[in-house]
Amino acid sequence: MATRTDAPTRREQILKEAARLFAERGFHGVGVDEIGAAVGISGPGLYRHFAGKDAMLAELLVGISGQLLTGAKRRVAEADGGGAEGLLDSLIEGHIDFALDDRPLITLHDRELDRLRDSDRKMVRQLQRQYVELWVGVVREVYPGLGEPAARSAVHSVFGLLNSTPHLGRAGSLPGRGATAELLHRMARGAFAAAGE
């Protein structure tokens, strides 16, 4: 989502508007007609792209978990022995991009994860665990004295910090994307440094 530079497909437009509407009014507070109207098609026209709202929700939540993991793996591959400090900074930057660019998905995850079918919810959790463990490995390289449970706790704490962006106010009320990203990065590194003392 946030990493695409070409024009979004109709399917991506539908998902983006569904995420926004679900985050604003809740999954059950939004009908397919409203989602369709937001992208300029009829509600029934959505069924050419998705089996229904449940399918949209699953694709949104499984999709973003997969994208975060894929992006993190790509950053690890690109680091190619360039040092754990730089890799940790890169992982933080990637998660900040998500937290600032996909705020509705954070809200959606917090509120609606339990609405997924068991198999989809398990897939989200599996992808999230892999993402966390990737971070834990990097954090332990930067702070070798940090035990695995403490490193995992620090990673979850930093995710909590970074994923708080929906609670920072409306997008236009933040001090600016660059300044907000820089502040979040400093706070994340400070949290890891404090854990590693």
Coordinates of C-alpha atoms in Angstrom, one line a residue:
M1 CA 0.0 0.0 0.0
A2 CA 2.4 2.7 1.2
T3 CA 5.2 1.5 -0.9
R4 CA 3.4 1.6 -4.3
T5 CA 4.4 4.4 -6.6
D6 CA 2.1 3.6 -9.6
A7 CA -1.6 4.2 -9.8
P8 CA -3.7 2.0 -7.5
T9 CA -5.8 -0.6 -9.0
R10 CA -9.6 -0.6 -8.5
R11 CA -9.2 -3.4 -6.0
E12 CA -6.6 -1.3 -4.1
Q13 CA -8.9 1.7 -4.2
I14 CA -11.7 -0.4 -2.7
L15 CA -9.5 -1.7 0.0
K16 CA -8.2 1.8 0.9
E17 CA -11.7 3.2 1.2
A18 CA -13.0 0.2 3.1
A19 CA -10.2 0.6 5.6
R20 CA -10.9 4.3 6.0
L21 CA -14.7 3.7 6.5
F22 CA -14.3 0.7 8.7
A23 CA -11.8 2.6 10.9
E24 CA -14.1 5.7 11.1
R25 CA -17.4 3.9 11.8
G26 CA -16.6 0.2 12.6
F27 CA -17.0 -2.8 10.4
H28 CA -20.8 -3.2 11.0
G29 CA -21.4 0.5 10.7
V30 CA -20.5 0.5 7.0
G31 CA -22.4 -1.1 4.1
V32 CA -21.2 -2.2 0.7
D33 CA -23.1 0.6 -0.9
E34 CA -21.1 3.2 1.0
I35 CA -17.8 1.5 0.1
G36 CA -18.9 1.4 -3.6
A37 CA -19.9 5.1 -3.5
A38 CA -16.5 6.0 -2.1
V39 CA -14.8 4.6 -5.2
G40 CA -17.5 5.5 -7.8
I41 CA -19.1 2.1 -8.3
S42 CA -22.3 0.5 -7.1
G43 CA -22.3 -1.6 -4.0
P44 CA -23.2 -4.7 -5.9
G45 CA -20.3 -3.9 -8.2
L46 CA -17.9 -4.6 -5.3
Y47 CA -18.8 -8.3 -5.6
R48 CA -16.8 -8.4 -8.9
H49 CA -13.7 -7.8 -6.7
F50 CA -14.6 -9.3 -3.3
A51 CA -17.0 -11.9 -2.0
G52 CA -18.2 -9.4 0.6
K53 CA -17.1 -7.2 3.5
D54 CA -15.6 -10.1 5.4
A55 CA -13.3 -10.8 2.5
M56 CA -12.2 -7.2 2.4
L57 CA -11.5 -7.2 6.1
A58 CA -9.4 -10.4 5.8
E59 CA -7.5 -9.0 2.8
L60 CA -6.7 -5.8 4.7
L61 CA -5.5 -7.4 7.9
V62 CA -3.7 -10.4 6.5
G63 CA -2.4 -8.2 3.7
I64 CA -0.8 -5.6 5.9
S65 CA 0.8 -8.2 8.2
G66 CA 2.3 -9.9 5.1
Q67 CA 3.5 -6.5 3.7
L68 CA 5.2 -5.6 6.9
L69 CA 7.0 -8.9 7.1
T70 CA 8.0 -8.8 3.4
G71 CA 9.3 -5.3 3.7
A72 CA 11.3 -6.2 6.8
K73 CA 12.8 -9.2 5.0
R74 CA 13.7 -7.0 2.1
R75 CA 15.4 -4.5 4.4
V76 CA 17.4 -7.4 5.9
A77 CA 18.5 -8.6 2.5
E78 CA 19.4 -5.1 1.4
A79 CA 21.5 -4.5 4.5
D80 CA 23.7 -7.5 3.4
G81 CA 26.1 -7.3 6.3
G82 CA 26.1 -3.5 6.5
G83 CA 25.7 -3.6 10.3
A84 CA 23.0 -4.2 12.8
E85 CA 22.7 -0.5 13.8
G86 CA 21.8 0.6 10.3
L87 CA 19.5 -2.3 9.8
L88 CA 17.6 -1.5 13.0
D89 CA 17.2 2.1 11.8
S90 CA 15.9 0.8 8.5
L91 CA 13.4 -1.4 10.2
I92 CA 12.2 1.5 12.4
E93 CA 11.9 3.7 9.3
G94 CA 9.8 1.0 7.5
H95 CA 7.4 0.7 10.4
I96 CA 7.1 4.4 10.8
D97 CA 6.2 4.7 7.1
F98 CA 3.4 2.1 7.8
A99 CA 2.3 3.9 11.0
L100 CA 2.0 7.3 9.3
D101 CA 0.7 6.2 5.9
D102 CA -1.7 3.4 7.0
R103 CA -3.2 4.8 10.2
P104 CA -6.7 3.4 9.4
L105 CA -5.3 -0.1 9.2
I106 CA -3.9 0.2 12.8
T107 CA -7.3 1.3 14.0
L108 CA -8.9 -1.5 12.0
H109 CA -6.6 -4.1 13.5
D110 CA -7.2 -2.9 17.0
R111 CA -11.0 -3.0 16.7
E112 CA -11.8 -5.7 14.2
L113 CA -9.2 -8.5 14.3
D114 CA -11.7 -10.6 16.3
R115 CA -14.2 -10.4 13.4
L116 CA -11.9 -12.4 11.1
R117 CA -12.5 -16.1 10.5
D118 CA -10.2 -18.3 12.7
S119 CA -8.0 -19.3 9.8
D120 CA -7.4 -15.6 8.8
R121 CA -6.8 -14.5 12.4
K122 CA -4.3 -17.3 12.8
M123 CA -2.5 -16.2 9.6
V124 CA -2.3 -12.6 10.9
R125 CA -0.9 -13.8 14.2
Q126 CA 1.6 -16.1 12.4
L127 CA 2.9 -13.3 10.2
Q128 CA 3.1 -10.9 13.1
R129 CA 5.1 -13.4 15.1
Q130 CA 7.6 -13.8 12.3
Y131 CA 7.8 -10.0 12.0
V132 CA 8.5 -9.7 15.7
E133 CA 11.1 -12.4 15.7
L134 CA 13.0 -10.8 12.9
W135 CA 13.1 -7.6 14.9
V136 CA 14.2 -9.4 18.0
G137 CA 17.2 -10.9 16.2
V138 CA 18.3 -7.5 15.0
V139 CA 17.8 -5.8 18.4
R140 CA 19.8 -8.5 20.1
E141 CA 22.7 -7.9 17.6
V142 CA 22.6 -4.2 18.5
Y143 CA 22.3 -4.9 22.2
P144 CA 24.0 -8.3 22.8
G145 CA 23.5 -8.1 26.5
L146 CA 19.7 -8.0 26.1
G147 CA 18.1 -11.4 26.7
E148 CA 15.5 -12.8 24.3
P149 CA 12.4 -12.1 26.5
A150 CA 13.6 -8.5 27.2
A151 CA 14.3 -7.9 23.5
R152 CA 10.8 -9.2 22.6
S153 CA 9.2 -7.0 25.2
A154 CA 11.2 -4.0 23.9
V155 CA 10.1 -4.7 20.3
H156 CA 6.4 -5.0 21.4
S157 CA 6.8 -1.7 23.3
V158 CA 8.3 0.1 20.3
F159 CA 5.4 -1.3 18.1
G160 CA 3.0 0.1 20.7
L161 CA 4.7 3.5 20.5
L162 CA 4.8 3.6 16.7
N163 CA 1.3 2.2 16.3
S164 CA -0.1 5.0 18.5
T165 CA -0.3 7.3 15.5
P166 CA -4.1 7.0 15.1
H167 CA -4.3 8.6 18.5
L168 CA -2.0 11.5 17.7
G169 CA -4.8 13.5 16.2
R170 CA -5.9 14.0 12.6
A171 CA -3.2 13.7 9.9
G172 CA -3.3 17.5 9.3
S173 CA -2.8 18.3 13.0
L174 CA 0.6 16.6 13.3
P175 CA 3.7 18.8 13.1
G176 CA 4.5 17.5 9.6
R177 CA 5.4 14.1 8.3
G178 CA 9.2 14.5 8.4
A179 CA 9.2 16.0 11.9
T180 CA 6.8 13.3 13.2
A181 CA 8.8 10.5 11.6
E182 CA 12.0 11.9 13.1
L183 CA 10.5 12.2 16.6
L184 CA 9.1 8.6 16.4
H185 CA 12.5 7.3 15.3
R186 CA 14.3 9.0 18.1
M187 CA 11.8 7.7 20.6
A188 CA 12.0 4.1 19.3
R189 CA 15.8 4.2 19.4
G190 CA 15.6 5.6 22.9
A191 CA 13.3 2.8 24.0
F192 CA 15.7 0.2 22.7
A193 CA 18.7 1.9 24.3
A194 CA 16.9 2.0 27.6
A195 CA 16.1 -1.7 27.4
G196 CA 19.6 -2.5 26.5
E197 CA 21.2 -0.7 29.5

